[in-house]
Tab-separated table of C-alpha atoms and ligand atoms in Angstrom:
chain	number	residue	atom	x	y	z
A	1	UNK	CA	104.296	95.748	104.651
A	2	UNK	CA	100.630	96.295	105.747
A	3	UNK	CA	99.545	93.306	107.360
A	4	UNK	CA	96.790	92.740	105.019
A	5	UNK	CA	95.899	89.737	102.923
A	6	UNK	CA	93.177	89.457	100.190
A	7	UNK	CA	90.738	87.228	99.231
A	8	UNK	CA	90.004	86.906	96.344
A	9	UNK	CA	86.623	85.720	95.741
A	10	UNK	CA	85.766	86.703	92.292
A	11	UNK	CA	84.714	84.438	90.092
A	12	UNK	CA	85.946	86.508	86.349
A	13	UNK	CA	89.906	86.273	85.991
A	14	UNK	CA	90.474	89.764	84.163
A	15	UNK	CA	88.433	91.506	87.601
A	16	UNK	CA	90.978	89.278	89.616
A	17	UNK	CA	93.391	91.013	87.799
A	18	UNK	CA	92.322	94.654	87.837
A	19	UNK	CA	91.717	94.405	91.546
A	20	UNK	CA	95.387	92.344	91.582
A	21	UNK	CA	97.347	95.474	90.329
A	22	UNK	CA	95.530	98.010	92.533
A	23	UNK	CA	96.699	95.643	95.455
A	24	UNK	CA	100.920	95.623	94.128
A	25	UNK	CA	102.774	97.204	97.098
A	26	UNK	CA	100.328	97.549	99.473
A	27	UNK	CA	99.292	94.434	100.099
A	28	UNK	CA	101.130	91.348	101.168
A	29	UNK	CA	99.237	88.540	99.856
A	30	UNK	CA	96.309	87.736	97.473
A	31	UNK	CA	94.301	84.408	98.847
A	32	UNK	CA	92.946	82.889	96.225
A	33	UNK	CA	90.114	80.102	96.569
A	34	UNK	CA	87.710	77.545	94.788
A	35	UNK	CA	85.833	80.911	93.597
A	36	UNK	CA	87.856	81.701	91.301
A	37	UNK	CA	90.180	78.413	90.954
A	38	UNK	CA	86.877	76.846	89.685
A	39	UNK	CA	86.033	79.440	87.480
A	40	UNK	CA	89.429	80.148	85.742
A	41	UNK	CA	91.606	77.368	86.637
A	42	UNK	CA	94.940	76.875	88.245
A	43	UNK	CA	96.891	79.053	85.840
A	44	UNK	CA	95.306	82.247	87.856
A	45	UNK	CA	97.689	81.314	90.484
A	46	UNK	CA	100.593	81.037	88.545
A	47	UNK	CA	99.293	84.468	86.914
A	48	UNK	CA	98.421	86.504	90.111
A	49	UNK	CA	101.418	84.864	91.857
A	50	UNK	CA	103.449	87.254	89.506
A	51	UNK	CA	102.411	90.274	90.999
A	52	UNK	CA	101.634	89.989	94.531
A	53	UNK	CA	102.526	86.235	96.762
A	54	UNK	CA	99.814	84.086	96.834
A	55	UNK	CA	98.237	81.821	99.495
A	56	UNK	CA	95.793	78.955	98.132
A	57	UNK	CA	92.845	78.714	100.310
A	58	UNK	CA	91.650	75.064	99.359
A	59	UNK	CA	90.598	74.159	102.867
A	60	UNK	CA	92.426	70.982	102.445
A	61	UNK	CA	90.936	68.295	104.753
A	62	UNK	CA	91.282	64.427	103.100
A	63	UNK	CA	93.204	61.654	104.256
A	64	UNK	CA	96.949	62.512	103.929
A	65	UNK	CA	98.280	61.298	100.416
A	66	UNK	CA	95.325	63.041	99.048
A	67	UNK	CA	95.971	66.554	100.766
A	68	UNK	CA	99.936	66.218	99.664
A	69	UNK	CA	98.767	65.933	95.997
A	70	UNK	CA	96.362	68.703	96.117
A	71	UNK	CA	98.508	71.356	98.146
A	72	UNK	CA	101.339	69.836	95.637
A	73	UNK	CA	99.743	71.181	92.480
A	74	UNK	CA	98.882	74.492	93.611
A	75	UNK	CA	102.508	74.748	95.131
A	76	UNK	CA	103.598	74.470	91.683
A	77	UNK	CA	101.777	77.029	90.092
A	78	UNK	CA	103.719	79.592	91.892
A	79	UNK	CA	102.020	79.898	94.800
A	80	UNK	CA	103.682	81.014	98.224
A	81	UNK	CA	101.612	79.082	100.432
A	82	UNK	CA	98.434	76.865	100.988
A	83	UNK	CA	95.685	76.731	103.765
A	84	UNK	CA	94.366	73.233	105.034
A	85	UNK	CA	91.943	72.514	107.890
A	86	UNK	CA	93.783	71.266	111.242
A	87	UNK	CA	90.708	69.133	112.276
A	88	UNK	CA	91.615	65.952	109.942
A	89	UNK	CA	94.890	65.090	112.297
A	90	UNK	CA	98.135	65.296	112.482
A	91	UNK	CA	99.170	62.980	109.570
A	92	UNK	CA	97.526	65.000	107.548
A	93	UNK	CA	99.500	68.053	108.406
A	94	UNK	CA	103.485	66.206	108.477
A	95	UNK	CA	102.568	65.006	105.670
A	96	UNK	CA	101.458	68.182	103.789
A	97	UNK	CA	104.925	69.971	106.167
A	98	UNK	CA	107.045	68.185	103.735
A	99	UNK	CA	105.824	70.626	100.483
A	100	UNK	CA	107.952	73.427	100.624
A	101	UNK	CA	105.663	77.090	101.052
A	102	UNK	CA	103.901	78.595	104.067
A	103	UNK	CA	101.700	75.934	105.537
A	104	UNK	CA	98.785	77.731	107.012
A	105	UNK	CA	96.096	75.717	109.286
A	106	UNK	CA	92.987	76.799	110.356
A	107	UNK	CA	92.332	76.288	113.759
A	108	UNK	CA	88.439	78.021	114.250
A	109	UNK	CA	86.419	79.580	111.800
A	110	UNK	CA	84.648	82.847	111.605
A	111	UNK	CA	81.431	82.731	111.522
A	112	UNK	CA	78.883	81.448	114.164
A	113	UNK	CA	78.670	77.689	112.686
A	114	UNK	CA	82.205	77.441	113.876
A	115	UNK	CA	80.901	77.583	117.600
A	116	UNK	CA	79.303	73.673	116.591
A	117	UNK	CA	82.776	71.542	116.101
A	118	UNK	CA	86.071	73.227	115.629
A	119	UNK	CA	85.810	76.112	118.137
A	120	UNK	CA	85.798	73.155	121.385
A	121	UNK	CA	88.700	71.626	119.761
A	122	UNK	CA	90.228	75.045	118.328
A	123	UNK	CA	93.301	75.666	121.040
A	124	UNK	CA	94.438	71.601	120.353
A	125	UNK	CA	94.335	72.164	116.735
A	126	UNK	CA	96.553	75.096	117.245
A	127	UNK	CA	98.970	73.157	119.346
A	128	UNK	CA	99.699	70.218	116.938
A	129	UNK	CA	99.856	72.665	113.717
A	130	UNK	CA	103.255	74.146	116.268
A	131	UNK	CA	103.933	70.606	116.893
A	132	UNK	CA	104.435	70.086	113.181
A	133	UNK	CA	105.714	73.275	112.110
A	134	UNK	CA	103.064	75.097	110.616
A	135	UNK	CA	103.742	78.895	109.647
A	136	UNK	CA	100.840	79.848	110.980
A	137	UNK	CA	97.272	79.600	111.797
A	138	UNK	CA	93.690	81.206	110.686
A	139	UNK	CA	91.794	82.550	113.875
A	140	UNK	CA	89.178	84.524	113.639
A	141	UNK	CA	88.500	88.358	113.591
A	142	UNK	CA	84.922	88.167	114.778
A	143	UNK	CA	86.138	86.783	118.246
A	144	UNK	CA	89.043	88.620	118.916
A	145	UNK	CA	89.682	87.425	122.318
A	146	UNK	CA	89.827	84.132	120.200
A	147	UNK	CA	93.043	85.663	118.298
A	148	UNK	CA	95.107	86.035	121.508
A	149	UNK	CA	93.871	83.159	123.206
A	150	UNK	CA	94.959	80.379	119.981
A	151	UNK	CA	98.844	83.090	119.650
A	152	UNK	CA	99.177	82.374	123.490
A	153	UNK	CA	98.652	78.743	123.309
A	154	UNK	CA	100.661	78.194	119.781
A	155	UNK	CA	102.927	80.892	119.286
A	156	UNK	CA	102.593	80.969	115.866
A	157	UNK	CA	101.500	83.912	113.569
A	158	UNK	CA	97.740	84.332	113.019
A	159	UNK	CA	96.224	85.284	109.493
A	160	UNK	CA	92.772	86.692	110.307
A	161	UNK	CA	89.443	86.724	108.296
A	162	UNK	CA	85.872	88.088	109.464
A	163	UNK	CA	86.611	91.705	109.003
A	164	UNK	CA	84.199	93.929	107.353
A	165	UNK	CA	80.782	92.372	105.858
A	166	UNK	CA	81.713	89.288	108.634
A	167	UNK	CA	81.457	92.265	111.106
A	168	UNK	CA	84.993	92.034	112.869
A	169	UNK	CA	87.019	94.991	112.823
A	170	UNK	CA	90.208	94.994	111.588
A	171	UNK	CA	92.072	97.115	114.191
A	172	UNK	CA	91.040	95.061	117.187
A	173	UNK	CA	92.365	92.064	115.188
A	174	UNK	CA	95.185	93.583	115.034
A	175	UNK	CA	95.085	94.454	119.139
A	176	UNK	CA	94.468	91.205	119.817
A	177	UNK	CA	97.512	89.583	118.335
A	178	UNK	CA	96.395	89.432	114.564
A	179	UNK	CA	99.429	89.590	112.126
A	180	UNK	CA	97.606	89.957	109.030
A	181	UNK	CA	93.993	90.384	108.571
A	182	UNK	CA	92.314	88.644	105.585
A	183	UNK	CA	89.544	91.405	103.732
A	184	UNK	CA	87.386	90.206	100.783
A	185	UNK	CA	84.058	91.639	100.079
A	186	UNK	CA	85.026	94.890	101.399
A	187	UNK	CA	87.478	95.071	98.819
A	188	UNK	CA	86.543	92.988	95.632
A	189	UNK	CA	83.130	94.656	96.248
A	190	UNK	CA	84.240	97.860	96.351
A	191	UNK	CA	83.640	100.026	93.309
A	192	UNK	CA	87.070	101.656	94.369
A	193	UNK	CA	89.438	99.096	95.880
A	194	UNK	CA	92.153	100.672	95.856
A	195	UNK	CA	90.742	102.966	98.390
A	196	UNK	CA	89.374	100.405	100.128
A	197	UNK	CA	92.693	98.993	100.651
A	198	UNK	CA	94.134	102.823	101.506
A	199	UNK	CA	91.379	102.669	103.950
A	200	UNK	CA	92.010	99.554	106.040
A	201	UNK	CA	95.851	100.036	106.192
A	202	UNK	CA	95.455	103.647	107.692
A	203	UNK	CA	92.588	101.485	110.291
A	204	UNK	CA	95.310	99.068	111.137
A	205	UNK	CA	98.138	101.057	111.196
A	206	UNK	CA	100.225	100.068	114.455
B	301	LIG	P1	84.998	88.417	103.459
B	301	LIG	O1	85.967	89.500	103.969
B	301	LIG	O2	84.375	88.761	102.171
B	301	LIG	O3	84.026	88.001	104.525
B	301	LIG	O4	85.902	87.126	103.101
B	301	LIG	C1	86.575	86.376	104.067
B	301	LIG	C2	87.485	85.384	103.419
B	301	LIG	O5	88.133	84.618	104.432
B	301	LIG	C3	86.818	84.377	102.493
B	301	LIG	O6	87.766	84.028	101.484
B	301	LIG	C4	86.599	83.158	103.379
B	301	LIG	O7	86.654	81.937	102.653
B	301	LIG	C5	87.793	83.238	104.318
B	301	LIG	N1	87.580	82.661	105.657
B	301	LIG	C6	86.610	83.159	106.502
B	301	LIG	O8	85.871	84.091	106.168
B	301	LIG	N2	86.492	82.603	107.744
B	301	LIG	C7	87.253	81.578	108.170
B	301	LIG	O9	87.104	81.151	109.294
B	301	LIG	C8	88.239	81.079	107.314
B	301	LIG	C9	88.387	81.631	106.054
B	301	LIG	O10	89.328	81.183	105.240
């Protein structure tokens, strides 16, 4: 479809909605996260999962029984797939490969913070989440060159978040190896997001 993701960071469940149906068909996925899980509760998944796939964003990053029981629960709620950090290890992440979805780790963050811990270690992390089968990885649209670098080294696809209010743009994401780009603000902010949406897909068209 469009190679675009959502976040949805809202915290009222009838706005996730609203912003969920201007989304059907043009979007491929809706990530939701503690925003609104903590707000509205796990049902939203099973609930936004209906129209669009969902990816849970929970960051997972606890000792391995612990991660299999969260990403568990939010697998059953009718989500399509689940992000968890790639810095806790590699039992972490077999153990969470057994859940059946799209196992998504992230291997650097966007914004500048990132540059402290996990960017160093970033291109290992993206070799063990191959090693163990991952679907894919989070790399970040606010260092581009940071996109191709962590596809060359993995070969995996890349989900990308940092466009718009983070400052990356979405079309050089997309250059440099992006398959999806992840948008929030721009969007859920948006007193139009439909358009908003209309307006990133014609930026990323390729
Ligand atoms: P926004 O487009 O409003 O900046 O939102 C970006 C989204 O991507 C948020 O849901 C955030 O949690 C997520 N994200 C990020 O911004 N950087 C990362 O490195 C990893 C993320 O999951």
């Amino acid at each position: 479809m469009g190679h675009l993701i959502i976040a949805l960071d809202v915290e009222n469940p009838q706005n996730a909605i609203e912003i969920t149906k201007n989304a059907v068909g043009l979007v491929d996925y809706m990530k939701i996260g503690y925003p609104l899980i903590l707000s509205s509760g796990l049902s939203v998944v099973s609930k936004i999962s209906e129209m669009v796939p969902v990816i849970v964003d929970l960051k997972i990053a606890d000792i391995p029984d612990v991660s299999f029981s969260i990403a568990d629960k939010v697998m059953r709620h009718g989500a399509t797939g689940f992000i968890t950090h790639g810095f806790v290890g590699r039992d972490v992440l077999e153990k969470l490969r057994t859940i059946r979805g799209e196992m998504y780790v992230v291997a650097e963050m966007s914004h500048p913070g990132s540059l402290d811990f996990i960017t160093p270690v970033s291109e290992k992390i993206a070799v063990m989440a191959k090693e163990v089968g991952a679907d894919g990885l989070v790399a970040p649209a606010t260092r581009p060159e940071r996109i191709r670098r962590l596809k060359d080294v993995s070969n995996l696809k890349i989900i990308s978040p940092g466009v718009g209010v983070q400052g990356g743009s979405p079309s050089e994401a997309i250059k440099y190896g992006a398959d999806y780009i992840i948008v929030g603000r721009s969007v859920t902010s948006s007193s139009n997001p439909k358009e908003a949406i209309l307006k990133l897909l014609n930026e990323i068209m390729i």
